Coordinates of C-alpha atoms and ligand atoms in Angstrom, one line a residue:
M1 CA -28.7 -12.0 1.0
T2 CA -30.0 -13.8 4.0
E3 CA -32.4 -12.2 6.5
M4 CA -29.6 -12.0 9.0
T5 CA -27.4 -9.8 6.8
E6 CA -27.1 -6.2 7.9
H7 CA -26.8 -4.0 4.7
H8 CA -25.3 -0.5 4.3
E9 CA -24.7 1.5 1.2
A10 CA -21.1 1.9 2.4
I11 CA -19.0 0.2 5.0
V12 CA -15.7 1.9 6.1
I13 CA -13.2 -0.4 7.7
G14 CA -11.1 1.5 10.3
A15 CA -11.9 4.5 12.6
G16 CA -8.6 6.2 12.4
V17 CA -7.9 9.6 10.8
A18 CA -9.1 8.3 7.4
G19 CA -12.2 6.6 8.8
I20 CA -13.3 9.6 10.9
Y21 CA -13.2 12.0 8.0
Q22 CA -14.6 9.4 5.5
I23 CA -17.7 8.7 7.6
K24 CA -18.3 12.4 8.1
R25 CA -18.3 12.9 4.3
L26 CA -20.5 9.9 3.7
L27 CA -23.1 11.1 6.2
D28 CA -22.9 14.6 4.7
M29 CA -24.0 13.2 1.4
G30 CA -26.9 11.3 3.1
M31 CA -25.4 7.9 2.7
D32 CA -26.3 5.0 4.9
A33 CA -22.9 4.1 6.2
T34 CA -21.1 2.6 9.1
V35 CA -17.6 2.2 10.3
L36 CA -16.2 -1.1 11.6
E37 CA -13.2 -0.8 13.9
A38 CA -11.3 -3.8 15.3
A39 CA -10.1 -1.8 18.4
G40 CA -12.1 -0.7 21.3
G41 CA -12.3 2.9 20.3
L42 CA -11.6 5.4 17.6
G43 CA -8.3 7.0 16.7
G44 CA -6.3 4.3 14.9
T45 CA -2.6 4.9 15.5
W46 CA -3.4 7.2 18.4
Y47 CA -5.7 4.8 20.0
N48 CA -3.2 2.0 20.0
N49 CA 0.3 3.4 20.3
R50 CA 0.4 4.4 24.0
Y51 CA 4.1 3.8 24.6
P52 CA 6.1 6.4 26.5
G53 CA 7.3 9.1 24.2
A54 CA 4.7 8.5 21.5
R55 CA 4.1 11.8 19.7
F56 CA 3.8 13.4 16.2
D57 CA 6.7 13.9 14.0
S58 CA 4.6 16.4 12.0
E59 CA 4.0 19.9 13.4
S60 CA 0.8 19.5 15.3
Y61 CA -0.9 22.4 13.6
T62 CA -0.2 20.8 10.2
Y63 CA -1.5 17.4 11.3
G64 CA -5.1 18.4 12.1
F65 CA -8.1 18.2 9.8
T66 CA -8.6 21.3 7.6
F67 CA -12.1 20.4 6.5
S68 CA -13.8 22.3 9.3
K69 CA -13.2 25.9 10.1
E70 CA -14.9 25.4 13.5
V71 CA -12.5 22.6 14.5
L72 CA -9.5 24.8 13.5
A73 CA -11.0 27.6 15.5
E74 CA -11.8 25.6 18.6
W75 CA -8.9 23.2 19.0
D76 CA -5.7 24.4 20.7
W77 CA -2.5 22.4 20.2
K78 CA -0.4 22.5 23.3
E79 CA 2.9 21.3 21.9
R80 CA 4.6 21.7 18.6
Y81 CA 4.8 17.9 18.4
S82 CA 1.8 16.8 20.3
P83 CA 1.9 13.7 22.5
Q84 CA -0.3 10.6 22.0
P85 CA -2.9 11.4 24.8
D86 CA -3.6 14.8 23.3
N87 CA -3.7 13.4 19.8
L88 CA -6.3 10.9 20.8
E89 CA -8.3 13.6 22.6
Y90 CA -8.2 15.6 19.4
L91 CA -9.6 12.9 17.3
E92 CA -12.3 12.1 19.9
F93 CA -13.1 15.8 19.9
V94 CA -13.6 15.9 16.2
A95 CA -15.7 12.7 16.2
D96 CA -17.9 14.0 19.0
K97 CA -18.3 17.4 17.5
F98 CA -19.9 15.9 14.4
D99 CA -21.7 13.1 16.3
L100 CA -19.8 10.4 14.5
R101 CA -19.5 7.8 17.2
Q102 CA -23.0 6.6 16.7
H103 CA -22.0 5.5 13.2
M104 CA -19.0 3.6 14.4
Q105 CA -18.9 0.0 15.7
F106 CA -16.0 -1.0 17.8
N107 CA -14.4 -4.4 18.6
C108 CA -15.5 -5.4 15.1
R109 CA -12.8 -7.3 13.3
V110 CA -13.5 -8.0 9.6
D111 CA -12.5 -11.5 8.8
S112 CA -13.5 -11.6 5.2
A113 CA -14.9 -9.5 2.3
H114 CA -16.1 -11.3 -0.8
F115 CA -17.5 -9.5 -3.8
D116 CA -20.8 -10.7 -5.3
D117 CA -20.5 -10.5 -9.0
E118 CA -24.2 -10.8 -9.7
E119 CA -25.4 -8.1 -7.3
N120 CA -22.3 -6.0 -7.2
I121 CA -22.1 -5.9 -3.5
W122 CA -19.6 -6.9 -0.9
H123 CA -20.4 -9.6 1.7
L124 CA -18.5 -9.3 5.0
V125 CA -18.0 -11.7 7.9
V126 CA -17.3 -9.8 11.1
N127 CA -16.0 -11.4 14.3
G128 CA -16.4 -14.9 13.0
S129 CA -20.1 -15.0 12.4
R130 CA -21.8 -11.7 11.9
R131 CA -22.9 -11.1 8.3
M132 CA -22.9 -7.7 6.7
S133 CA -23.0 -6.3 3.1
C134 CA -22.5 -3.1 1.3
R135 CA -22.3 -1.6 -2.2
W136 CA -19.1 0.4 -1.4
L137 CA -16.3 -1.0 0.7
I138 CA -14.0 1.7 1.9
M139 CA -10.6 0.7 3.3
G140 CA -9.4 3.0 6.1
V141 CA -7.3 0.2 7.6
G142 CA -4.1 2.1 8.3
L143 CA -0.6 2.0 7.0
L144 CA 1.1 0.8 10.2
S145 CA -1.7 -1.1 12.0
I146 CA -0.4 -4.6 12.1
P147 CA 2.5 -4.9 14.6
T148 CA 5.1 -7.6 13.9
M149 CA 7.0 -9.5 16.6
P150 CA 10.5 -10.9 16.0
R151 CA 10.6 -14.5 14.8
L152 CA 12.4 -15.7 17.9
D153 CA 12.0 -18.8 19.9
G154 CA 10.8 -18.5 23.5
V155 CA 8.7 -15.3 23.2
D156 CA 6.0 -16.9 25.4
D157 CA 8.6 -18.3 27.9
F158 CA 9.5 -14.9 29.4
K159 CA 8.2 -14.7 32.9
G160 CA 8.3 -10.9 33.2
D161 CA 6.1 -8.4 31.4
S162 CA 6.6 -7.8 27.7
F163 CA 4.7 -5.7 25.1
H164 CA 5.0 -4.7 21.5
T165 CA 4.9 -0.9 21.6
F166 CA 1.6 -0.9 19.6
S167 CA 0.0 -2.9 22.4
W168 CA 1.2 -0.8 25.3
P169 CA -1.1 -1.2 28.3
H170 CA -3.9 1.3 28.1
E171 CA -3.8 1.9 31.9
G172 CA -0.1 2.8 31.6
Y173 CA 2.9 0.9 32.9
D174 CA 5.4 2.1 35.5
L175 CA 8.9 1.4 34.4
T176 CA 10.5 3.1 37.3
G177 CA 13.6 1.3 38.5
K178 CA 13.0 -1.7 36.2
K179 CA 15.5 -3.7 34.3
V180 CA 14.4 -3.2 30.7
G181 CA 15.4 -4.6 27.3
I182 CA 14.2 -3.1 24.1
I183 CA 14.5 -4.7 20.7
G184 CA 14.6 -2.3 17.7
T185 CA 16.0 1.1 16.9
G186 CA 13.3 2.4 14.6
A187 CA 11.3 5.7 15.1
T188 CA 9.3 4.1 17.8
A189 CA 12.2 2.7 19.8
I190 CA 14.0 6.1 19.5
Q191 CA 11.0 7.9 21.0
V192 CA 10.8 5.3 23.8
I193 CA 14.5 5.3 24.7
G194 CA 14.7 9.1 24.9
D195 CA 11.7 9.1 27.2
I196 CA 12.5 6.2 29.6
A197 CA 16.3 6.3 29.9
D198 CA 16.3 8.4 33.1
K199 CA 13.4 6.5 34.7
V200 CA 14.4 2.8 34.3
G201 CA 16.9 1.0 36.5
S202 CA 18.7 -0.2 33.5
L203 CA 18.1 -0.3 29.7
H204 CA 19.7 -2.6 27.2
V205 CA 19.0 -1.5 23.5
F206 CA 19.3 -4.4 21.1
Q207 CA 20.2 -2.8 17.8
R208 CA 20.4 -4.7 14.5
R209 CA 20.7 -1.8 12.1
A210 CA 21.6 1.6 13.3
N211 CA 19.1 4.3 12.2
W212 CA 19.8 8.0 11.4
A213 CA 17.8 10.2 13.7
A214 CA 17.7 14.0 14.1
P215 CA 16.6 16.3 17.0
L216 CA 12.8 16.9 17.3
N217 CA 13.4 20.2 19.2
N218 CA 9.9 20.2 20.6
S219 CA 8.4 23.1 22.6
K220 CA 5.2 24.1 24.2
I221 CA 2.7 26.2 22.3
S222 CA 1.4 29.1 24.5
K223 CA -2.1 30.5 24.1
E224 CA -0.6 33.5 22.3
E225 CA 1.4 31.4 19.9
M226 CA -1.6 29.3 19.2
A227 CA -3.6 32.5 18.3
E228 CA -0.8 33.5 16.0
I229 CA -0.7 30.0 14.4
R230 CA -4.5 30.1 14.0
S231 CA -4.2 33.5 12.2
R232 CA -1.8 31.8 9.7
Y233 CA -3.7 28.5 9.2
H234 CA -4.6 29.4 5.6
Q235 CA -0.9 30.2 4.8
I236 CA 0.4 27.1 6.6
F237 CA -1.9 24.7 4.7
E238 CA -1.0 26.4 1.5
V239 CA 2.6 25.6 2.1
C240 CA 1.7 22.0 3.0
N241 CA -0.2 21.8 -0.3
R242 CA 2.8 22.8 -2.4
T243 CA 5.5 20.7 -0.7
P244 CA 6.3 17.2 -1.8
G245 CA 5.6 15.7 1.6
G246 CA 2.7 17.8 2.7
F247 CA 4.8 19.4 5.5
E248 CA 5.5 23.0 6.1
H249 CA 9.2 22.3 5.4
E250 CA 10.1 23.5 1.9
P251 CA 13.1 22.1 0.1
D252 CA 16.0 24.5 -0.4
R253 CA 15.8 25.5 -4.0
R254 CA 19.5 26.1 -4.5
G255 CA 21.5 23.4 -6.2
F256 CA 23.7 21.3 -3.8
Y257 CA 26.7 21.9 -6.0
E258 CA 25.9 25.5 -6.8
V259 CA 26.8 26.5 -3.3
S260 CA 30.1 26.1 -1.4
R261 CA 30.7 23.4 1.3
E262 CA 30.6 26.3 3.9
E263 CA 27.2 27.4 2.6
R264 CA 25.9 23.8 2.8
E265 CA 27.2 23.4 6.4
K266 CA 25.7 26.7 7.3
L267 CA 22.3 25.4 6.2
W268 CA 22.7 22.1 8.0
N269 CA 23.8 23.8 11.2
K270 CA 20.7 25.9 11.1
L271 CA 18.3 23.1 10.3
Y272 CA 19.7 20.7 12.9
K273 CA 18.8 23.2 15.6
E274 CA 15.4 23.8 14.2
P275 CA 12.3 21.8 15.1
G276 CA 11.1 18.8 13.1
F277 CA 11.8 17.4 9.7
G278 CA 13.7 20.6 8.4
I279 CA 17.0 18.8 8.3
W280 CA 15.4 16.2 6.1
L281 CA 12.9 18.0 4.0
A282 CA 14.1 21.6 3.9
N283 CA 17.5 20.3 2.7
F284 CA 18.9 20.3 -0.8
R285 CA 16.8 18.2 -3.1
E286 CA 19.9 16.2 -4.3
I287 CA 20.2 14.4 -0.9
F288 CA 17.4 12.2 -1.9
M289 CA 18.8 11.2 -5.3
D290 CA 22.5 11.9 -5.6
E291 CA 24.8 9.4 -3.8
K292 CA 27.7 11.9 -3.4
A293 CA 25.4 14.7 -2.0
N294 CA 23.8 12.2 0.4
E295 CA 27.2 10.9 1.5
E296 CA 28.4 14.3 2.4
L297 CA 25.3 15.1 4.4
S298 CA 25.4 11.7 6.1
E299 CA 29.0 12.2 7.1
W300 CA 28.1 15.6 8.6
I301 CA 25.2 14.0 10.6
A302 CA 27.6 11.3 11.7
D303 CA 29.8 14.0 13.2
R304 CA 26.8 15.3 15.2
I305 CA 26.4 11.8 16.6
R306 CA 30.1 11.7 17.5
D307 CA 29.6 15.2 19.2
R308 CA 26.7 13.9 21.3
V309 CA 27.8 10.4 22.3
K310 CA 30.8 10.4 24.7
D311 CA 31.9 6.8 24.2
K312 CA 33.6 6.7 20.9
A313 CA 32.9 3.0 20.2
T314 CA 29.2 3.4 21.0
A315 CA 29.0 6.5 18.8
E316 CA 30.5 4.5 15.8
K317 CA 27.9 1.7 16.4
L318 CA 25.1 4.2 16.3
I319 CA 26.2 5.5 12.9
P320 CA 24.4 3.6 10.1
R321 CA 26.7 2.1 7.5
D322 CA 24.2 0.5 5.2
H323 CA 22.2 3.5 4.1
G324 CA 22.5 7.3 3.9
F325 CA 20.7 9.9 5.9
G326 CA 17.0 10.5 4.9
V327 CA 16.6 7.5 2.6
Q328 CA 14.3 6.1 5.3
R329 CA 11.7 8.2 7.1
V330 CA 13.9 9.9 9.7
P331 CA 13.1 9.2 13.3
L332 CA 13.0 12.5 15.4
E333 CA 14.5 12.3 18.8
T334 CA 14.6 14.0 22.2
G335 CA 17.8 13.1 24.1
Y336 CA 18.2 9.8 22.2
Y337 CA 21.9 10.1 21.7
E338 CA 22.5 11.5 25.2
A339 CA 20.7 8.5 26.7
Y340 CA 23.8 6.4 25.7
N341 CA 25.9 8.7 28.0
R342 CA 24.0 7.4 31.0
P343 CA 25.6 4.6 33.0
N344 CA 22.4 2.7 33.1
V345 CA 22.0 2.5 29.3
H346 CA 23.8 -0.1 27.2
L347 CA 23.9 -0.7 23.5
V348 CA 23.9 -4.3 22.4
D349 CA 25.1 -4.6 18.8
L350 CA 23.3 -7.6 17.2
N351 CA 25.9 -7.7 14.5
E352 CA 28.4 -8.7 17.1
E353 CA 26.2 -11.0 19.0
K354 CA 23.1 -12.3 17.3
L355 CA 19.8 -12.7 19.2
V356 CA 19.3 -16.4 19.8
R357 CA 16.1 -16.6 21.8
V358 CA 13.8 -15.3 24.5
T359 CA 14.3 -17.1 27.8
E360 CA 12.3 -17.2 31.0
N361 CA 14.4 -14.4 32.4
G362 CA 15.2 -12.3 29.4
L363 CA 17.1 -12.4 26.1
Q364 CA 19.9 -14.8 25.1
T365 CA 22.4 -13.7 22.5
E366 CA 25.3 -15.6 21.1
A367 CA 27.5 -13.9 23.7
A368 CA 25.5 -13.6 26.8
A369 CA 22.2 -14.0 28.7
Y370 CA 20.5 -10.7 29.7
D371 CA 18.0 -10.7 32.5
F372 CA 15.1 -8.3 32.4
D373 CA 11.9 -7.4 34.3
V374 CA 10.4 -6.1 31.1
I375 CA 11.0 -6.6 27.3
I376 CA 9.8 -4.0 24.9
Y377 CA 9.3 -5.1 21.3
A378 CA 9.7 -2.0 19.1
T379 CA 10.0 -4.2 16.1
G380 CA 7.7 -2.4 13.6
F381 CA 4.8 -3.3 11.4
D382 CA 3.7 -5.3 8.5
A383 CA 3.5 -2.0 6.7
I384 CA 0.9 -0.7 4.3
T385 CA -0.4 -4.0 2.8
G386 CA -0.4 -5.9 6.2
A387 CA -3.9 -4.9 7.2
Y388 CA -5.2 -5.9 3.7
D389 CA -3.5 -9.3 4.0
R390 CA -5.2 -10.0 7.3
I391 CA -8.6 -9.9 5.7
D392 CA -9.7 -12.6 3.3
I393 CA -10.5 -10.2 0.4
R394 CA -11.9 -11.8 -2.7
G395 CA -12.9 -9.8 -5.7
A396 CA -14.6 -10.7 -9.0
N397 CA -14.4 -14.4 -9.9
G398 CA -13.1 -15.2 -6.4
A399 CA -9.6 -13.6 -7.0
V400 CA -7.7 -13.4 -3.7
L401 CA -6.1 -10.0 -3.1
R402 CA -3.4 -11.4 -0.9
D403 CA -2.3 -13.7 -3.8
K404 CA -2.6 -10.9 -6.4
W405 CA -0.3 -8.6 -4.4
E406 CA 2.2 -11.3 -3.4
T407 CA 4.3 -10.9 -6.5
R408 CA 3.5 -7.3 -7.5
I409 CA 1.4 -4.6 -6.0
T410 CA -0.7 -3.0 -8.6
T411 CA -3.3 -0.3 -8.1
Y412 CA -5.0 2.6 -10.0
L413 CA -4.1 5.9 -8.2
G414 CA -3.5 3.9 -5.0
M415 CA -7.3 3.9 -4.7
F416 CA -8.7 1.1 -6.9
I417 CA -7.6 -2.4 -7.7
E418 CA -8.3 -4.2 -10.9
G419 CA -10.7 -7.1 -10.4
F420 CA -11.9 -5.8 -7.0
P421 CA -14.9 -3.7 -8.0
N422 CA -16.4 -1.2 -5.5
M423 CA -13.5 -1.5 -3.1
I424 CA -12.0 2.0 -2.6
M425 CA -8.9 3.0 -0.7
P426 CA -8.6 6.6 0.2
N427 CA -5.1 6.1 1.6
G428 CA -4.1 2.7 0.0
P429 CA -0.8 1.4 -1.1
Q430 CA 0.7 3.6 -3.8
S431 CA -1.6 6.5 -2.9
G432 CA -0.4 10.0 -2.0
S433 CA -0.7 9.4 1.7
A434 CA 2.0 6.9 2.7
S435 CA 5.1 9.0 2.1
T436 CA 3.6 12.3 3.4
N437 CA 2.3 14.1 6.5
Y438 CA -0.5 11.5 6.7
P439 CA -3.6 13.6 7.4
R440 CA -2.7 15.9 4.5
G441 CA -2.6 12.9 2.2
I442 CA -5.7 11.4 3.8
E443 CA -7.8 14.5 3.4
I444 CA -6.9 14.6 -0.3
G445 CA -7.8 10.9 -0.7
V446 CA -11.0 11.0 1.3
S447 CA -12.2 14.1 -0.5
W448 CA -11.5 12.6 -3.9
V449 CA -13.3 9.3 -2.9
S450 CA -16.3 11.2 -1.5
D451 CA -16.7 13.3 -4.7
F452 CA -16.3 10.2 -6.7
L453 CA -19.1 8.4 -4.7
E454 CA -21.4 11.4 -5.2
Y455 CA -20.7 11.2 -8.9
A456 CA -21.3 7.4 -9.0
R457 CA -24.6 7.8 -7.1
A458 CA -25.8 10.7 -9.2
N459 CA -25.2 8.7 -12.3
G460 CA -26.7 5.5 -11.0
H461 CA -23.5 3.5 -11.2
T462 CA -23.5 0.3 -9.2
R463 CA -20.1 -1.0 -10.1
V464 CA -16.8 0.5 -10.7
E465 CA -13.3 -0.9 -11.2
P466 CA -10.1 0.3 -12.9
A467 CA -9.3 -0.7 -16.4
G468 CA -6.3 -3.0 -16.8
D469 CA -4.3 -0.6 -18.9
A470 CA -4.9 2.3 -16.6
T471 CA -3.8 0.1 -13.7
E472 CA -0.6 -0.9 -15.5
R473 CA 0.2 2.7 -16.3
W474 CA -0.3 3.9 -12.8
T475 CA 1.7 1.1 -11.3
Q476 CA 4.6 1.7 -13.8
H477 CA 4.5 5.4 -12.9
V478 CA 4.8 4.5 -9.1
E479 CA 7.7 2.1 -9.9
K480 CA 9.4 4.7 -12.0
M481 CA 9.2 7.3 -9.2
Y482 CA 11.2 4.9 -7.0
S483 CA 13.9 4.5 -9.6
V484 CA 15.3 8.0 -9.1
M485 CA 15.2 7.8 -5.3
L486 CA 18.1 6.5 -3.1
M487 CA 15.4 5.2 -0.8
R488 CA 14.9 2.2 -3.1
K489 CA 18.2 0.9 -1.7
A490 CA 17.1 1.0 2.0
K491 CA 15.7 -2.0 3.7
S492 CA 12.8 -0.2 5.3
W493 CA 9.1 -0.4 5.4
F494 CA 9.0 2.1 2.5
T495 CA 10.4 -0.6 0.3
G496 CA 8.4 -3.4 1.9
Y497 CA 11.2 -5.0 3.9
N498 CA 10.3 -6.8 7.1
S499 CA 12.5 -9.6 8.4
N500 CA 9.5 -10.9 10.5
V501 CA 7.0 -11.3 7.7
K502 CA 7.3 -14.4 5.5
G503 CA 8.1 -13.3 1.9
H504 CA 9.2 -9.8 2.9
E505 CA 12.5 -10.6 4.4
A506 CA 14.5 -11.0 1.2
G507 CA 14.7 -7.2 0.7
T508 CA 13.1 -7.5 -2.8
I509 CA 11.6 -4.1 -3.3
R510 CA 7.8 -3.8 -3.0
Y511 CA 6.4 -0.6 -4.5
L512 CA 4.2 0.5 -1.6
V513 CA 4.3 4.3 -1.6
Y514 CA 3.9 7.1 -4.2
N515 CA 7.1 9.1 -4.4
G516 CA 6.0 11.7 -6.9
G517 CA 5.0 14.2 -4.1
T518 CA 1.7 15.6 -3.1
P519 CA 1.3 18.3 -5.8
K520 CA 1.9 15.9 -8.6
Y521 CA -0.4 13.3 -7.1
V522 CA -3.2 15.9 -6.7
S523 CA -2.7 17.2 -10.2
I524 CA -3.0 13.6 -11.6
V525 CA -6.1 12.6 -9.6
N526 CA -7.8 15.9 -10.4
Q527 CA -7.0 15.4 -14.1
V528 CA -8.6 12.0 -13.9
V529 CA -11.8 13.7 -12.7
A530 CA -11.6 16.4 -15.4
D531 CA -11.3 13.6 -17.9
G532 CA -14.6 12.0 -16.7
Y533 CA -13.1 9.6 -14.3
A534 CA -10.7 8.3 -16.9
G535 CA -9.3 4.8 -16.3
L536 CA -12.4 3.6 -14.5
V537 CA -14.9 1.1 -15.9
F538 CA -18.4 1.8 -14.8
D539 CA -21.1 -0.9 -14.7
G540 CA -18.9 -3.3 -16.7
D541 CA -18.9 -1.0 -19.7
P542 CA -15.4 -1.4 -21.2
D543 CA -15.7 1.9 -23.1
G544 CA -15.5 3.7 -19.7
G545 CA -11.9 2.7 -19.4
A546 CA -11.0 3.8 -22.9
K547 CA -11.2 7.4 -21.6
A548 CA -7.9 6.7 -19.8
E549 CA -5.9 7.6 -22.9
T550 CA -5.9 11.2 -22.1
E551 CA -4.1 13.9 -20.2
F552 CA -3.3 11.4 -17.4
T553 CA -1.2 9.3 -19.8
R554 CA 0.8 12.4 -20.7
R555 CA 1.4 13.4 -17.1
A556 CA 2.2 9.9 -15.9
A557 CA 4.8 9.6 -18.6
E558 CA 6.6 12.9 -17.5
Ligands
NA7_1 P1 10.5 0.3 12.1 O1 11.0 1.7 11.6 O2 10.1 -0.7 11.1 O3 11.6 -0.2 13.1 C1 11.6 -1.5 13.6 C2 12.9 -1.8 14.3 O4 12.9 -3.1 14.9 C3 14.1 -1.7 13.4 O5 15.2 -1.1 14.1 C4 14.4 -3.2 13.1 O6 15.7 -3.5 12.8 C5 14.0 -3.8 14.5 N1 13.7 -5.2 14.4 C6 12.6 -5.8 13.8 N2 12.7 -7.1 13.9 C7 13.8 -7.4 14.6 C8 14.4 -8.6 15.0 N3 13.8 -9.8 14.8 N4 15.6 -8.5 15.7 C9 16.1 -7.4 15.9 N5 15.6 -6.2 15.5 C10 14.5 -6.2 14.9 O7 9.2 0.5 13.0 P2 8.9 1.7 14.1 O8 7.7 1.3 14.8 O9 10.1 2.1 14.8 O10 8.5 2.9 13.2 C11 7.5 2.8 12.2 C12 7.0 4.2 11.8 O11 6.2 4.7 12.8 C13 8.1 5.3 11.6 O12 8.7 5.3 10.3 C14 7.2 6.5 11.8 O13 6.6 7.0 10.6 C15 6.2 6.1 12.7 P3 16.1 -3.5 11.2 O14 16.3 -2.0 10.8 O15 15.1 -4.2 10.4 O16 17.4 -4.2 11.2

């Protein structure tokens, strides 16, 4: 360690939902810790994504932190699906309440993190030259924090304004009367389009793959309603804890084939009119696993699109043909389909005319040149592993994480990586967070990690890493969970597909998320604790890992 190195017992990378709660827990246990955040402020997703229409798809009152009764008592949600400015305000409120900002350093981009095998510490380089070190490196880097631009020629040639939705101008941007082109029809684009269609002069939507979407059915929350919700918080979070996705929507327990077609349609009609993910998550469980059941639901949803979009040809183009409803995370929309009934909104099907390049004036397809004042890139993210790949992470013996994960993503519990001691991921790839209502998964992960660190400190451990066999078992368990789900067939960020990232464009499945559901995840990670942190090797003692052959093995095999 040189004199110039700033050392902390723990460094948390990222000041989003995970980083905020993680630093709180580290400070509570009296640890010397700091948060390094690349952006200019805290809030992660809610700091960056300021595009029009950005809001929760989780019910607001299920999104907040549960760790503090005071926060629950003091914060009022104003909308059922709260918009970005309120969400950022909420996270700032929590950080300020516990005086966390003083432990966060902004505009700090971590370039590299190298593990020192002799001293069992991590050495970091921040912003090119600043040297820092820590015993515990905690990754709160976010699942969707690295935006990706299309690999198109001429992006810099465009003379008008253009932004990726993630980098929307913080001071706001007035689109009134403007000629706008938007690339993408993911959850983000679907929010943007619904919001701006009636404000812009014209809007051209460049769609490569149609995406299933369902109504958000948002509404305001009055003071009285908030008081009622508050009185039920305990109950609400109990439901979140027992549902697979950590939402308040519980799957319909009836068998799809046990009820008549009329009964099924009755449920779908009801759910389609209800707020949020009900139509996805309160549906029959078979829709996620059984082709025929999924097809029947998909056809029913297609008819809703046909009901809502007046022009028949446009409606057909908006109906996905390559995947069924709900096998990708379902975008929730407000007036998305109705936007296409407006004379100023035009759908450009990129299957009929491929995008060729960006020009000085707009976008060029095989069929036409489109002129715009503004181009919006709603083209998604290098999801889940992207933020890890951007840091030069080297573990024991100089092993490079980026290389390790190139062919196969392996973790233990989604929290530890073999060969990368003392690096912990409360919401990493293959953890319980990615496929859920994020903060519910994050709180579970951060709590577990914090308890673990207390244990490690109390027992004087200075090095921990997962055993190879435990890692293999967990990874196989994660892979097996995909095998029963129809989602394995979808080209989405859940399966690691991204046409704009080298190596991820082939559609070869990457096992990024844990699909076993929150209750199963919690029972496994709790069992690991009950078994004396089975599967983890402490201070290089290989016998530590031998403890893995216990209850966890049985559960993972189920
Ligand atoms: P998504 O869901 O990854 O969507 C990205 C969209 O951009 C999708 O429609 C892509 O089409 C499209 N895209 C990406 N690159 C291109 C190029 N080169 N040409 C044309 N179209 C392109 O990201 P979002 O930001 O919308 O949503 C991410 C999550 O945020 C969401 O699931 C919520 O949980 C919140 P494709 O489907 O690949 O053909």
